Structure formats: structure tokens, C-alpha cells
Amino acid sequence: MDNSLQLFQHSSNYILLASGLILFFAIVSQFLSWRLKLPSILFLILSGIILGPLSEVIFQEGFKLVDGTIIFGEALSPFVSICVAIILFEGSLSLNFSKIKSVSSVVILLTTVGLGVTVILTAMFCYYVIGLNLELSMLIGGITCVSGPTVVPPLMRTVRPKRHIASILKWESILVDPIGALVVVFMLAWFVIGGNYANQPNGTSIFIAYIIFVCILGITSGFVFGYFIGLSFRRHYIPEYLKSFFVLAVIVVGFIITDAMMHGAGLLMVTVAGLVMANMKDIKMSDILSFKENLSIVIISVLFIVLGAEIDFSLFKDYWLDLIEVFLFLQFILRPIVVLLCSIKSKTTFAERIVMGIIYPRGIVAASVAALVAVRITKSHPELYSEANTLVFFVFMIIVFTVVFQSIFTPYISKLLKVTEPEGKGFLIIGGNRFARELAEVFVKNDIEVVITDSSWANVQKCRQLGLNTYYGSPVSAHADWSINLVGIGAMLGLSTSEYVNAVSAMKYKYEFGSNNVFVLRASQKESYKGIGSIETSLANLLFDEGVDFNTLIDRLNQGASIRSTNITPNYPLEKFFKDNPNAVALFIIDDNGYAQPFDKDKRLRFDNYSLVSLRDDVNKTRDQLCLDV
């Protein structure tokens, strides 16, 4: 390396430059993920490759734009460990046991029998066919068995499989995430620690005892720390502005203490802590999920760009054929066999099983655990440095291959086999206020799918009492991405009392449904709202006539009006309807195919028979029956 480059690489200016590049590529990767509906890890790893191995080829001096060993030094290993602990904690927060009760037997089989078969057959293939050593083969088998809820939902939105298929794949990804990670934790303990007892008398017994103590310590400490955080939230010991920092501090400190006592127990501890918190009653999960989303985006972005930059691309010339063989085996042989085995007694069709057999991308947990395993192997057994590099290379490349292949080809295969849902005709409604609820009821009566999202628990409760599908939380959160089932949904209605919420929701969902299928309602005609309203017009279509806004509609509802649908026919045309109901506000029309669209008085309809959804006076309602509500 040139002396000037060498001096620069070991200076503080290099660290500043590398840090800036990491943050720049991180935000670009996250934006591309959102815009293209692809898992963020794909762009993060590719960014790391550009900043690491590719830049090294360009400069040809052994100089990399991002070199984790120089930026972090001795802190790289603990940094990776803490990041992985937070990622596993985040993943386990999704496991609410009350929701798992309704999971089908196929999901249970896929996450137990299927997981075991995947680990064993992958390890056997790598060992007997590829020729890797036994330890490395087992670790690749254990790590590549993990998918996750961060990579499956983007594929679901692209593929749009039938509802029950989407449900199976979603719950499989949620359940297999922490289970697969724990499998690797025990494998790592066997690899790193078991070897120390291999040649000792009763070595196997000592190792089994060690694993038992790891489980006892990890489960106990996880319960204690998880319950401590949940109890602090339940009794309001922690002020709102400190909650995110409090969760982070307790989890990291708990991980450090537990892992220092017994290697491997720390990762089990954070997983159990997340499970405990996810299933505690009377605590606001929105507080925890806010921490989870804001922090994990930063951690995941920085971690995987740094790790991607550390990939040794010189391994390509030695393992490119082996890598392709492993990918083909996982994608076209192993996964279809596992799905057929676990769904043989289910009601899924053969075509549906083929699609399920294609969709199983590897993601964040697989990559983070691979990095942690490599770091710990290198630290405990420096002579295994090359094996650790090979492990990371294989796992990261398999992640890229599976995500790219499945994102490109699965939508076409699904359409060819006719296992996709028809184009969605339902509505994602932002806001659970009275107008939104009454409108949703009319849609449901006309067989139109509706999902209402609101961050007000009171509004969500009222919606659920009416039997409406709901999501409690922010519609633009990462949690909403994999929690809201958009199968059958083709448009968004921004009916929130907050024009800001309507605007940011429109900005997000116009890429999901298309700008022509995103609509927002004016909150008021007041001058103070016109600035926000002008922003909305560039993001979405404004609902109803200019004189109709949220306050007007709520006032009419409080005065006794109600939302109803009326059949418009040549014998009862629109003119006759307005003559009979001069104060009616036309809202939507529903055609014979069940598709609803906002009413536009200036748009000429190409059909004579349809249902008109309108707000009109209810002459049968007495003053005592009126309900003043929003």
C-alpha cells in the first residue's frame, strides 16, 4: 500500500470519512428498500461490498473505504455481540403466545420438524457433497435454517399469495427467527467450548452439563430482566422520554452480565426477555416497538454495511461453484421437500405448496448470527480464521442469492400457478373515528375488505366491538409492515383527524397501492390547514367535494345523519335520489363487481347500475338516540 494511503487509513480523518460513508449508504439502502419493496439487508450487504472488497479492487493497494478492524479495532467483537443481542431481542418481541394459538399445524411442523430437517440435510450436503469440514457444515446448516419477519413481508406484498398461504409464511418467519437463533447458539457452544473437553475423560458429560447450565442461566436471567422492564412500564416508574434508553440499557447490561457468567447464555437471555415482555399484560407494546424500530434501523444499517465490507471476495475463486450448488440445493431441493413433508395432511393444493417451497429468504438474523459466530470462533480459536471467513462468505452470499431470486421470480411463478389473490378491492383506512367506523361498516356489508389502523386504543376498541379488522399502532411503522395483512386491500383512505398522519401515510402507501389509489380527507376548511392540505394534493387525491371535510361529516353524524348505501338503477337514477335526499353527501359508488371508488360529480359513469354510499339524514333517529362522538 502507498505510504500516503497507509497513513491516511490509520488517521482520525479516515474514521470520519468511513463513518460518513456508512451513514450515507445506510440511508440510501433503507430508502431503496422502502421504494422498491425489497428487504433492506440486500442493499446493506451490497453497500458493504462496494465500500469494502470492491473499493479494495479499485485502489489496488489493499486500501478499503470502510475497514471495520481499523474503525472499531478491538471493539469490533463486542460491538457485533451487542448488536446481535439487540436484534434477537427485537425478533422475540414479535412472539405473542395468545396469537400463536390460532396458528395452523403446518406452521408448527415447519418450525419444528421442518427446521430440524433443514439443519441436518444442509449440514450433510455441505459435508458430503461440498467437502467442507463437519463443524463448518453444521454451522452453515444451523444458520441458513433461519428466515425472519424482516424479509418475508416485503416478498408477500410483491407476490400477493392467497390469504392462508400468506398467513402460514408470516407465522413461520416469526416463529423460526428465535428458534433458529437458539439452535445456532448451542452449536456455537459445542464448536467453541465442546472442543476444550473433547479429549478429556467424561468430556461429553461435561459439555452436556454446561449446556444445561447455559439454559438455566439464560432462561432465568431473561425472565428477570424482561419482567423488570415490563413491571417498570406497567407501574409507570419510567418517564416517557426515558423508556427507549431504559430498555436499551437494561437489555445490553443484562446481556453483558449473563454472557460474562457463561458464554452463550447472553443470547438466550435476550431472547427470553423479549418473549416475557411480548406476553405481559397491561403494558403498552407501542413504547417497546418504538424503541425497537428506531434503534434497530440504525444498528442493522451500520452493522451489515461494516460486515459486508469485511467479506473476503478472494474466496469466490475457490468456492463459487460450491456456493451455487448450496444455493440450488437449498432453493430447489431442500425447501420444497420440507414444505411437502410438513403440509402433506393439510388442505393446501399442490400449486400452493410449490409457491411455499420457493419462498424462504434468509435475512437479518442469519447474517448477524453468522457474524457473531465468526467473531467468537476467531477469538477462541485463531487457527480457525479461514473457516470463520468462509462461514460469513457462504451465509452472506446465500442471503443475497435467495432474496434476489425470490424477489424476481416468485411473483411470476405465483401468477402462473394461479395462487395469487385477485387485485385488491378493499381499503386500508387510516383513523378509527366515528366517520371511519360507520363508513367501514357499509363497506363490509357490501363485501369489501377493510382494515382500520389507529394509534388510539379507544378508537381501536370501538372498531373491534363492531367486528372490524384493526391494527393498533402507527400505520407507517416497521411493525405495521409485517403486522397489517394487505391481502385483498387495494387502496388507502386517510380519514384521520390528523392531517399530518394522513399525509405521511399517503407518502408511504402511494408506493404500495399507486398514487391513483391513495385518498385523504380534509380535516377542516380553516385557513391554518390549507398549507398541509396543499402538501396532501401532491401526495394523494383529496376525497369528496371541496366543501366536505372531516368536521362537516362528524357534525352531520352528530345531528342524526347516517351512512347508507342505495341502489341506483335506470328506474331510480341519481337525479331522483338527490331530489329525495337534497342534503345527502355522496361519498362512494360500488359497481357490480364490488369495486368502490370515491364519488366524483364531474366524472361520467360507464354503468347504470351501482350502489351509492352517502351520508344522509336519518328521519327515524330521535334526539335521544343521537351520539355525539368523533
CSV table of N, CA and C in Angstrom, one decimal, residues 18-148:
chain,number,residue,atom,x,y,z
A,18,ALA,N,-15.0,7.2,6.8
A,18,ALA,CA,-15.7,5.9,6.7
A,18,ALA,C,-17.0,6.0,7.4
A,19,SER,N,-17.1,6.7,8.5
A,19,SER,CA,-18.4,6.8,9.3
A,19,SER,C,-19.4,7.6,8.4
A,20,GLY,N,-19.0,8.6,7.8
A,20,GLY,CA,-19.9,9.4,6.9
A,20,GLY,C,-20.4,8.5,5.7
A,21,LEU,N,-19.5,7.7,5.1
A,21,LEU,CA,-19.9,6.8,4.0
A,21,LEU,C,-20.9,5.8,4.5
A,22,ILE,N,-20.6,5.2,5.7
A,22,ILE,CA,-21.5,4.2,6.3
A,22,ILE,C,-22.9,4.8,6.4
A,23,LEU,N,-23.0,6.0,7.0
A,23,LEU,CA,-24.3,6.6,7.2
A,23,LEU,C,-25.0,7.0,5.9
A,24,PHE,N,-24.2,7.5,5.0
A,24,PHE,CA,-24.8,7.8,3.7
A,24,PHE,C,-25.4,6.6,3.0
A,25,PHE,N,-24.6,5.5,2.9
A,25,PHE,CA,-25.0,4.3,2.2
A,25,PHE,C,-26.1,3.7,3.0
A,26,ALA,N,-26.2,3.9,4.3
A,26,ALA,CA,-27.2,3.3,5.1
A,26,ALA,C,-28.6,3.9,4.8
A,27,ILE,N,-28.6,5.2,4.7
A,27,ILE,CA,-29.9,5.9,4.4
A,27,ILE,C,-30.3,5.6,3.0
A,28,VAL,N,-29.4,5.5,2.0
A,28,VAL,CA,-29.7,5.2,0.6
A,28,VAL,C,-30.3,3.8,0.6
A,29,SER,N,-29.7,2.8,1.3
A,29,SER,CA,-30.1,1.4,1.3
A,29,SER,C,-31.5,1.3,1.9
A,30,GLN,N,-31.8,2.0,3.0
A,30,GLN,CA,-33.1,2.0,3.6
A,30,GLN,C,-34.2,2.6,2.7
A,31,PHE,N,-33.8,3.7,2.0
A,31,PHE,CA,-34.7,4.3,1.1
A,31,PHE,C,-35.0,3.4,-0.1
A,32,LEU,N,-34.0,2.8,-0.7
A,32,LEU,CA,-34.2,1.9,-1.8
A,32,LEU,C,-35.1,0.7,-1.4
A,33,SER,N,-34.9,0.2,-0.1
A,33,SER,CA,-35.7,-0.9,0.4
A,33,SER,C,-37.2,-0.5,0.4
A,34,TRP,N,-37.4,0.7,0.9
A,34,TRP,CA,-38.8,1.2,1.0
A,34,TRP,C,-39.4,1.4,-0.3
A,35,ARG,N,-38.6,2.0,-1.2
A,35,ARG,CA,-39.1,2.4,-2.5
A,35,ARG,C,-39.4,1.2,-3.4
A,36,LEU,N,-38.5,0.2,-3.4
A,36,LEU,CA,-38.5,-1.0,-4.3
A,36,LEU,C,-39.2,-2.2,-3.6
A,37,LYS,N,-39.6,-2.0,-2.3
A,37,LYS,CA,-40.3,-3.1,-1.6
A,37,LYS,C,-39.5,-4.4,-1.5
A,38,LEU,N,-38.2,-4.2,-1.3
A,38,LEU,CA,-37.3,-5.3,-1.1
A,38,LEU,C,-36.6,-5.3,0.3
A,39,PRO,N,-36.2,-6.4,0.8
A,39,PRO,CA,-35.6,-6.4,2.2
A,39,PRO,C,-34.4,-5.5,2.2
A,40,SER,N,-34.2,-4.7,3.3
A,40,SER,CA,-33.1,-3.7,3.4
A,40,SER,C,-31.8,-4.4,3.4
A,41,ILE,N,-31.7,-5.6,4.0
A,41,ILE,CA,-30.4,-6.3,4.1
A,41,ILE,C,-29.8,-6.5,2.8
A,42,LEU,N,-30.5,-6.7,1.7
A,42,LEU,CA,-29.9,-6.9,0.4
A,42,LEU,C,-29.1,-5.7,0.0
A,43,PHE,N,-29.6,-4.5,0.2
A,43,PHE,CA,-28.9,-3.2,-0.2
A,43,PHE,C,-27.8,-2.9,0.8
A,44,LEU,N,-28.0,-3.3,2.1
A,44,LEU,CA,-27.0,-3.0,3.1
A,44,LEU,C,-25.7,-3.9,2.8
A,45,ILE,N,-25.9,-5.2,2.5
A,45,ILE,CA,-24.8,-6.0,2.2
A,45,ILE,C,-24.1,-5.6,0.9
A,46,LEU,N,-24.9,-5.2,-0.1
A,46,LEU,CA,-24.3,-4.8,-1.3
A,46,LEU,C,-23.5,-3.5,-1.1
A,47,SER,N,-24.0,-2.6,-0.2
A,47,SER,CA,-23.3,-1.4,0.1
A,47,SER,C,-22.0,-1.7,0.8
A,48,GLY,N,-22.0,-2.6,1.7
A,48,GLY,CA,-20.8,-3.0,2.3
A,48,GLY,C,-19.7,-3.6,1.4
A,49,ILE,N,-20.2,-4.4,0.4
A,49,ILE,CA,-19.3,-4.9,-0.6
A,49,ILE,C,-18.7,-3.8,-1.5
A,50,ILE,N,-19.5,-2.8,-1.8
A,50,ILE,CA,-19.0,-1.7,-2.6
A,50,ILE,C,-17.9,-0.9,-1.8
A,51,LEU,N,-18.2,-0.7,-0.5
A,51,LEU,CA,-17.2,0.1,0.4
A,51,LEU,C,-16.0,-0.7,0.8
A,52,GLY,N,-16.2,-2.1,0.8
A,52,GLY,CA,-15.1,-2.9,1.2
A,52,GLY,C,-14.3,-3.6,0.1
A,53,PRO,N,-14.7,-4.8,-0.3
A,53,PRO,CA,-13.9,-5.5,-1.3
A,53,PRO,C,-13.8,-4.8,-2.6
A,54,LEU,N,-14.9,-4.2,-3.1
A,54,LEU,CA,-14.9,-3.5,-4.4
A,54,LEU,C,-13.9,-2.3,-4.4
A,55,SER,N,-14.0,-1.5,-3.3
A,55,SER,CA,-13.1,-0.4,-3.2
A,55,SER,C,-11.6,-0.8,-3.2
A,56,GLU,N,-11.4,-2.0,-2.5
A,56,GLU,CA,-10.0,-2.5,-2.4
A,56,GLU,C,-9.5,-2.9,-3.8
A,57,VAL,N,-10.4,-3.4,-4.7
A,57,VAL,CA,-10.0,-3.8,-6.0
A,57,VAL,C,-9.7,-2.5,-6.8
A,58,ILE,N,-10.5,-1.5,-6.6
A,58,ILE,CA,-10.3,-0.2,-7.4
A,58,ILE,C,-9.0,0.5,-7.0
A,59,PHE,N,-8.7,0.6,-5.7
A,59,PHE,CA,-7.5,1.2,-5.3
A,59,PHE,C,-6.2,0.3,-5.5
A,60,GLN,N,-6.4,-1.0,-5.5
A,60,GLN,CA,-5.4,-1.9,-5.7
A,60,GLN,C,-4.2,-1.7,-4.8
A,61,GLU,N,-4.4,-1.3,-3.7
A,61,GLU,CA,-3.3,-1.0,-2.7
A,61,GLU,C,-3.7,-1.6,-1.4
A,62,GLY,N,-4.7,-2.5,-1.3
A,62,GLY,CA,-5.1,-3.0,0.0
A,62,GLY,C,-5.9,-2.0,0.8
A,63,PHE,N,-6.3,-0.9,0.1
A,63,PHE,CA,-7.0,0.2,0.8
A,63,PHE,C,-8.5,0.0,0.6
A,64,LYS,N,-9.3,0.0,1.7
A,64,LYS,CA,-10.7,-0.1,1.7
A,64,LYS,C,-11.3,1.2,2.2
A,65,LEU,N,-12.4,1.6,1.6
A,65,LEU,CA,-13.1,2.8,2.1
A,65,LEU,C,-13.7,2.6,3.5
A,66,VAL,N,-14.1,1.4,3.8
A,66,VAL,CA,-14.6,1.0,5.1
A,66,VAL,C,-13.9,-0.3,5.5
A,67,ASP,N,-13.1,-0.2,6.6
A,67,ASP,CA,-12.4,-1.3,7.2
A,67,ASP,C,-12.8,-1.4,8.7
A,68,GLY,N,-13.7,-2.4,9.0
A,68,GLY,CA,-14.2,-2.5,10.4
A,68,GLY,C,-13.1,-2.7,11.4
A,69,THR,N,-12.0,-3.4,11.0
A,69,THR,CA,-11.0,-3.7,12.0
A,69,THR,C,-10.2,-2.4,12.4
A,70,ILE,N,-10.1,-1.4,11.5
A,70,ILE,CA,-9.5,-0.2,11.7
A,70,ILE,C,-10.4,0.8,12.5
A,71,ILE,N,-11.7,0.8,12.0
A,71,ILE,CA,-12.6,1.8,12.6
A,71,ILE,C,-12.9,1.4,14.1
A,72,PHE,N,-13.1,0.1,14.3
A,72,PHE,CA,-13.5,-0.3,15.7
A,72,PHE,C,-12.4,-0.9,16.5
A,73,GLY,N,-11.4,-1.5,15.8
A,73,GLY,CA,-10.2,-2.1,16.5
A,73,GLY,C,-10.7,-3.3,17.3
A,74,GLU,N,-10.3,-3.3,18.5
A,74,GLU,CA,-10.6,-4.4,19.4
A,74,GLU,C,-12.1,-4.4,19.8
A,75,ALA,N,-12.7,-3.2,19.6
A,75,ALA,CA,-14.2,-3.1,19.9
A,75,ALA,C,-15.1,-3.7,18.9
A,76,LEU,N,-14.6,-4.2,17.8
A,76,LEU,CA,-15.4,-4.8,16.8
A,76,LEU,C,-16.2,-6.0,17.3
A,77,SER,N,-15.5,-6.9,18.0
A,77,SER,CA,-16.1,-8.1,18.5
A,77,SER,C,-17.2,-7.8,19.5
A,78,PRO,N,-17.0,-7.0,20.5
A,78,PRO,CA,-18.1,-6.6,21.4
A,78,PRO,C,-19.2,-5.9,20.7
A,79,PHE,N,-18.9,-5.0,19.7
A,79,PHE,CA,-19.9,-4.3,19.0
A,79,PHE,C,-20.8,-5.2,18.3
A,80,VAL,N,-20.3,-6.2,17.6
A,80,VAL,CA,-21.1,-7.2,16.9
A,80,VAL,C,-21.9,-8.0,17.9
A,81,SER,N,-21.4,-8.4,19.0
A,81,SER,CA,-22.1,-9.2,20.0
A,81,SER,C,-23.3,-8.4,20.5
A,82,ILE,N,-23.1,-7.1,20.9
A,82,ILE,CA,-24.2,-6.3,21.4
A,82,ILE,C,-25.3,-6.1,20.4
A,83,CYS,N,-24.9,-5.8,19.1
A,83,CYS,CA,-25.8,-5.6,18.0
A,83,CYS,C,-26.7,-6.9,17.8
A,84,VAL,N,-26.0,-8.1,17.8
A,84,VAL,CA,-26.8,-9.3,17.6
A,84,VAL,C,-27.7,-9.5,18.8
A,85,ALA,N,-27.3,-9.2,20.0
A,85,ALA,CA,-28.2,-9.3,21.1
A,85,ALA,C,-29.4,-8.5,21.0
A,86,ILE,N,-29.3,-7.3,20.5
A,86,ILE,CA,-30.4,-6.4,20.3
A,86,ILE,C,-31.3,-6.9,19.2
A,87,ILE,N,-30.7,-7.4,18.2
A,87,ILE,CA,-31.5,-7.9,17.0
A,87,ILE,C,-32.4,-9.1,17.5
A,88,LEU,N,-31.8,-10.0,18.3
A,88,LEU,CA,-32.5,-11.2,18.8
A,88,LEU,C,-33.6,-10.8,19.7
A,89,PHE,N,-33.3,-9.8,20.6
A,89,PHE,CA,-34.3,-9.2,21.5
A,89,PHE,C,-35.5,-8.7,20.7
A,90,GLU,N,-35.2,-7.9,19.6
A,90,GLU,CA,-36.2,-7.3,18.8
A,90,GLU,C,-37.1,-8.4,18.1
A,91,GLY,N,-36.4,-9.5,17.6
A,91,GLY,CA,-37.2,-10.5,17.0
A,91,GLY,C,-38.1,-11.3,17.9
A,92,SER,N,-37.7,-11.5,19.2
A,92,SER,CA,-38.5,-12.2,20.1
A,92,SER,C,-39.7,-11.4,20.6
A,93,LEU,N,-39.7,-10.1,20.5
A,93,LEU,CA,-40.8,-9.2,20.8
A,93,LEU,C,-42.0,-9.5,20.0
A,94,SER,N,-41.8,-10.1,18.9
A,94,SER,CA,-43.0,-10.4,18.0
A,94,SER,C,-43.8,-11.6,18.4
A,95,LEU,N,-43.2,-12.4,19.3
A,95,LEU,CA,-43.9,-13.7,19.6
A,95,LEU,C,-44.9,-13.6,20.8
A,96,ASN,N,-46.1,-13.3,20.4
A,96,ASN,CA,-47.2,-13.2,21.4
A,96,ASN,C,-47.9,-14.5,21.4
A,97,PHE,N,-47.8,-15.3,22.5
A,97,PHE,CA,-48.4,-16.6,22.5
A,97,PHE,C,-49.9,-16.7,22.3
A,98,SER,N,-50.6,-15.6,22.7
A,98,SER,CA,-52.0,-15.6,22.5
A,98,SER,C,-52.4,-15.6,21.0
A,99,LYS,N,-51.5,-15.1,20.2
A,99,LYS,CA,-51.8,-15.1,18.7
A,99,LYS,C,-51.4,-16.4,18.1
A,100,ILE,N,-50.4,-17.1,18.7
A,100,ILE,CA,-49.9,-18.3,18.2
A,100,ILE,C,-50.9,-19.5,18.3
A,101,LYS,N,-51.9,-19.3,19.2
A,101,LYS,CA,-52.9,-20.4,19.4
A,101,LYS,C,-53.7,-20.7,18.1
A,102,SER,N,-53.8,-19.7,17.3
A,102,SER,CA,-54.6,-19.8,16.0
A,102,SER,C,-53.8,-20.3,14.9
A,103,VAL,N,-52.5,-20.5,15.1
A,103,VAL,CA,-51.6,-20.9,14.0
A,103,VAL,C,-51.9,-22.3,13.6
A,104,SER,N,-51.8,-22.5,12.3
A,104,SER,CA,-52.1,-23.9,11.8
A,104,SER,C,-51.1,-24.9,12.1
A,105,SER,N,-51.4,-26.2,12.0
A,105,SER,CA,-50.5,-27.2,12.3
A,105,SER,C,-49.3,-27.2,11.3
A,106,VAL,N,-49.5,-26.7,10.1
A,106,VAL,CA,-48.5,-26.6,9.1
A,106,VAL,C,-47.3,-25.8,9.6
A,107,VAL,N,-47.7,-24.6,10.2
A,107,VAL,CA,-46.6,-23.7,10.8
A,107,VAL,C,-45.9,-24.4,11.9
A,108,ILE,N,-46.6,-25.1,12.7
A,108,ILE,CA,-45.9,-25.8,13.8
A,108,ILE,C,-44.9,-26.9,13.3
A,109,LEU,N,-45.3,-27.6,12.3
A,109,LEU,CA,-44.5,-28.6,11.7
A,109,LEU,C,-43.3,-28.0,11.0
A,110,LEU,N,-43.5,-26.9,10.3
A,110,LEU,CA,-42.4,-26.2,9.6
A,110,LEU,C,-41.3,-25.7,10.5
A,111,THR,N,-41.8,-25.2,11.7
A,111,THR,CA,-40.8,-24.6,12.6
A,111,THR,C,-40.2,-25.7,13.6
A,112,THR,N,-40.7,-26.9,13.5
A,112,THR,CA,-40.1,-28.0,14.4
A,112,THR,C,-39.4,-29.0,13.5
A,113,VAL,N,-40.3,-29.9,12.9
A,113,VAL,CA,-39.8,-30.9,12.0
A,113,VAL,C,-39.0,-30.3,10.8
A,114,GLY,N,-39.6,-29.3,10.2
A,114,GLY,CA,-39.0,-28.7,9.0
A,114,GLY,C,-37.7,-28.1,9.4
A,115,LEU,N,-37.6,-27.4,10.5
A,115,LEU,CA,-36.4,-26.8,10.9
A,115,LEU,C,-35.3,-27.8,11.2
A,116,GLY,N,-35.6,-28.9,11.8
A,116,GLY,CA,-34.6,-29.9,12.1
A,116,GLY,C,-34.1,-30.6,10.8
A,117,VAL,N,-35.1,-30.9,9.9
A,117,VAL,CA,-34.7,-31.5,8.6
A,117,VAL,C,-33.8,-30.5,7.8
A,118,THR,N,-34.1,-29.2,7.9
A,118,THR,CA,-33.3,-28.3,7.1
A,118,THR,C,-31.9,-28.2,7.7
A,119,VAL,N,-31.7,-28.2,9.0
A,119,VAL,CA,-30.4,-28.1,9.6
A,119,VAL,C,-29.6,-29.4,9.2
A,120,ILE,N,-30.2,-30.5,9.4
A,120,ILE,CA,-29.4,-31.8,9.2
A,120,ILE,C,-29.1,-32.0,7.7
A,121,LEU,N,-30.0,-31.8,6.8
A,121,LEU,CA,-29.8,-32.1,5.4
A,121,LEU,C,-28.8,-31.0,4.8
A,122,THR,N,-28.9,-29.8,5.3
A,122,THR,CA,-27.9,-28.8,4.8
A,122,THR,C,-26.5,-29.1,5.2
A,123,ALA,N,-26.4,-29.5,6.5
A,123,ALA,CA,-25.1,-29.9,7.0
A,123,ALA,C,-24.5,-31.1,6.3
A,124,MET,N,-25.4,-32.1,6.0
A,124,MET,CA,-24.9,-33.3,5.3
A,124,MET,C,-24.5,-32.9,3.9
A,125,PHE,N,-25.2,-32.1,3.2
A,125,PHE,CA,-24.9,-31.7,1.9
A,125,PHE,C,-23.5,-31.0,1.8
A,126,CYS,N,-23.3,-30.0,2.8
A,126,CYS,CA,-22.1,-29.3,2.8
A,126,CYS,C,-20.9,-30.2,3.1
A,127,TYR,N,-21.2,-31.2,4.0
A,127,TYR,CA,-20.1,-32.1,4.4
A,127,TYR,C,-19.7,-33.1,3.3
A,128,TYR,N,-20.8,-33.8,2.8
A,128,TYR,CA,-20.5,-34.9,1.9
A,128,TYR,C,-20.4,-34.5,0.5
A,129,VAL,N,-21.1,-33.5,0.1
A,129,VAL,CA,-21.1,-33.1,-1.4
A,129,VAL,C,-20.1,-32.0,-1.6
A,130,ILE,N,-20.1,-30.9,-0.8
A,130,ILE,CA,-19.2,-29.8,-1.0
A,130,ILE,C,-17.8,-30.1,-0.5
A,131,GLY,N,-17.8,-30.9,0.6
A,131,GLY,CA,-16.5,-31.3,1.2
A,131,GLY,C,-16.0,-30.4,2.3
A,132,LEU,N,-16.8,-29.5,2.9
A,132,LEU,CA,-16.4,-28.7,4.0
A,132,LEU,C,-16.3,-29.6,5.2
A,133,ASN,N,-15.5,-29.1,6.2
A,133,ASN,CA,-15.4,-29.9,7.4
A,133,ASN,C,-16.7,-29.9,8.2
A,134,LEU,N,-16.8,-30.9,9.1
A,134,LEU,CA,-18.0,-31.2,9.8
A,134,LEU,C,-18.5,-30.0,10.6
A,135,GLU,N,-17.6,-29.3,11.3
A,135,GLU,CA,-18.1,-28.2,12.2
A,135,GLU,C,-18.6,-27.0,11.3
A,136,LEU,N,-17.9,-26.7,10.3
A,136,LEU,CA,-18.4,-25.6,9.4
A,136,LEU,C,-19.7,-26.0,8.7
A,137,SER,N,-19.8,-27.2,8.3
A,137,SER,CA,-21.1,-27.7,7.7
A,137,SER,C,-22.3,-27.6,8.6
A,138,MET,N,-22.1,-27.9,9.9
A,138,MET,CA,-23.1,-27.9,10.9
A,138,MET,C,-23.5,-26.4,11.1
A,139,LEU,N,-22.6,-25.5,11.2
A,139,LEU,CA,-22.9,-24.1,11.4
A,139,LEU,C,-23.6,-23.5,10.3
A,140,ILE,N,-23.2,-23.8,9.0
A,140,ILE,CA,-23.9,-23.3,7.9
A,140,ILE,C,-25.3,-23.9,7.9
A,141,GLY,N,-25.5,-25.2,8.2
A,141,GLY,CA,-26.9,-25.7,8.3
A,141,GLY,C,-27.7,-25.0,9.3
A,142,GLY,N,-27.1,-24.8,10.5
A,142,GLY,CA,-27.9,-24.1,11.6
A,142,GLY,C,-28.2,-22.7,11.3
A,143,ILE,N,-27.3,-21.9,10.6
A,143,ILE,CA,-27.5,-20.5,10.4
A,143,ILE,C,-28.5,-20.3,9.2
A,144,THR,N,-28.3,-21.1,8.1
A,144,THR,CA,-29.2,-20.9,7.0
A,144,THR,C,-30.6,-21.5,7.1
A,145,CYS,N,-30.9,-22.1,8.3
A,145,CYS,CA,-32.3,-22.5,8.5
A,145,CYS,C,-33.2,-21.4,8.9
A,146,VAL,N,-32.6,-20.2,9.2
A,146,VAL,CA,-33.4,-19.1,9.8
A,146,VAL,C,-33.8,-18.1,8.7
A,147,SER,N,-35.1,-17.8,8.6
A,147,SER,CA,-35.6,-16.8,7.8
A,147,SER,C,-35.9,-15.6,8.7
A,148,GLY,N,-37.0,-15.0,8.7
A,148,GLY,CA,-37.3,-13.9,9.6
A,148,GLY,C,-38.4,-12.9,9.1
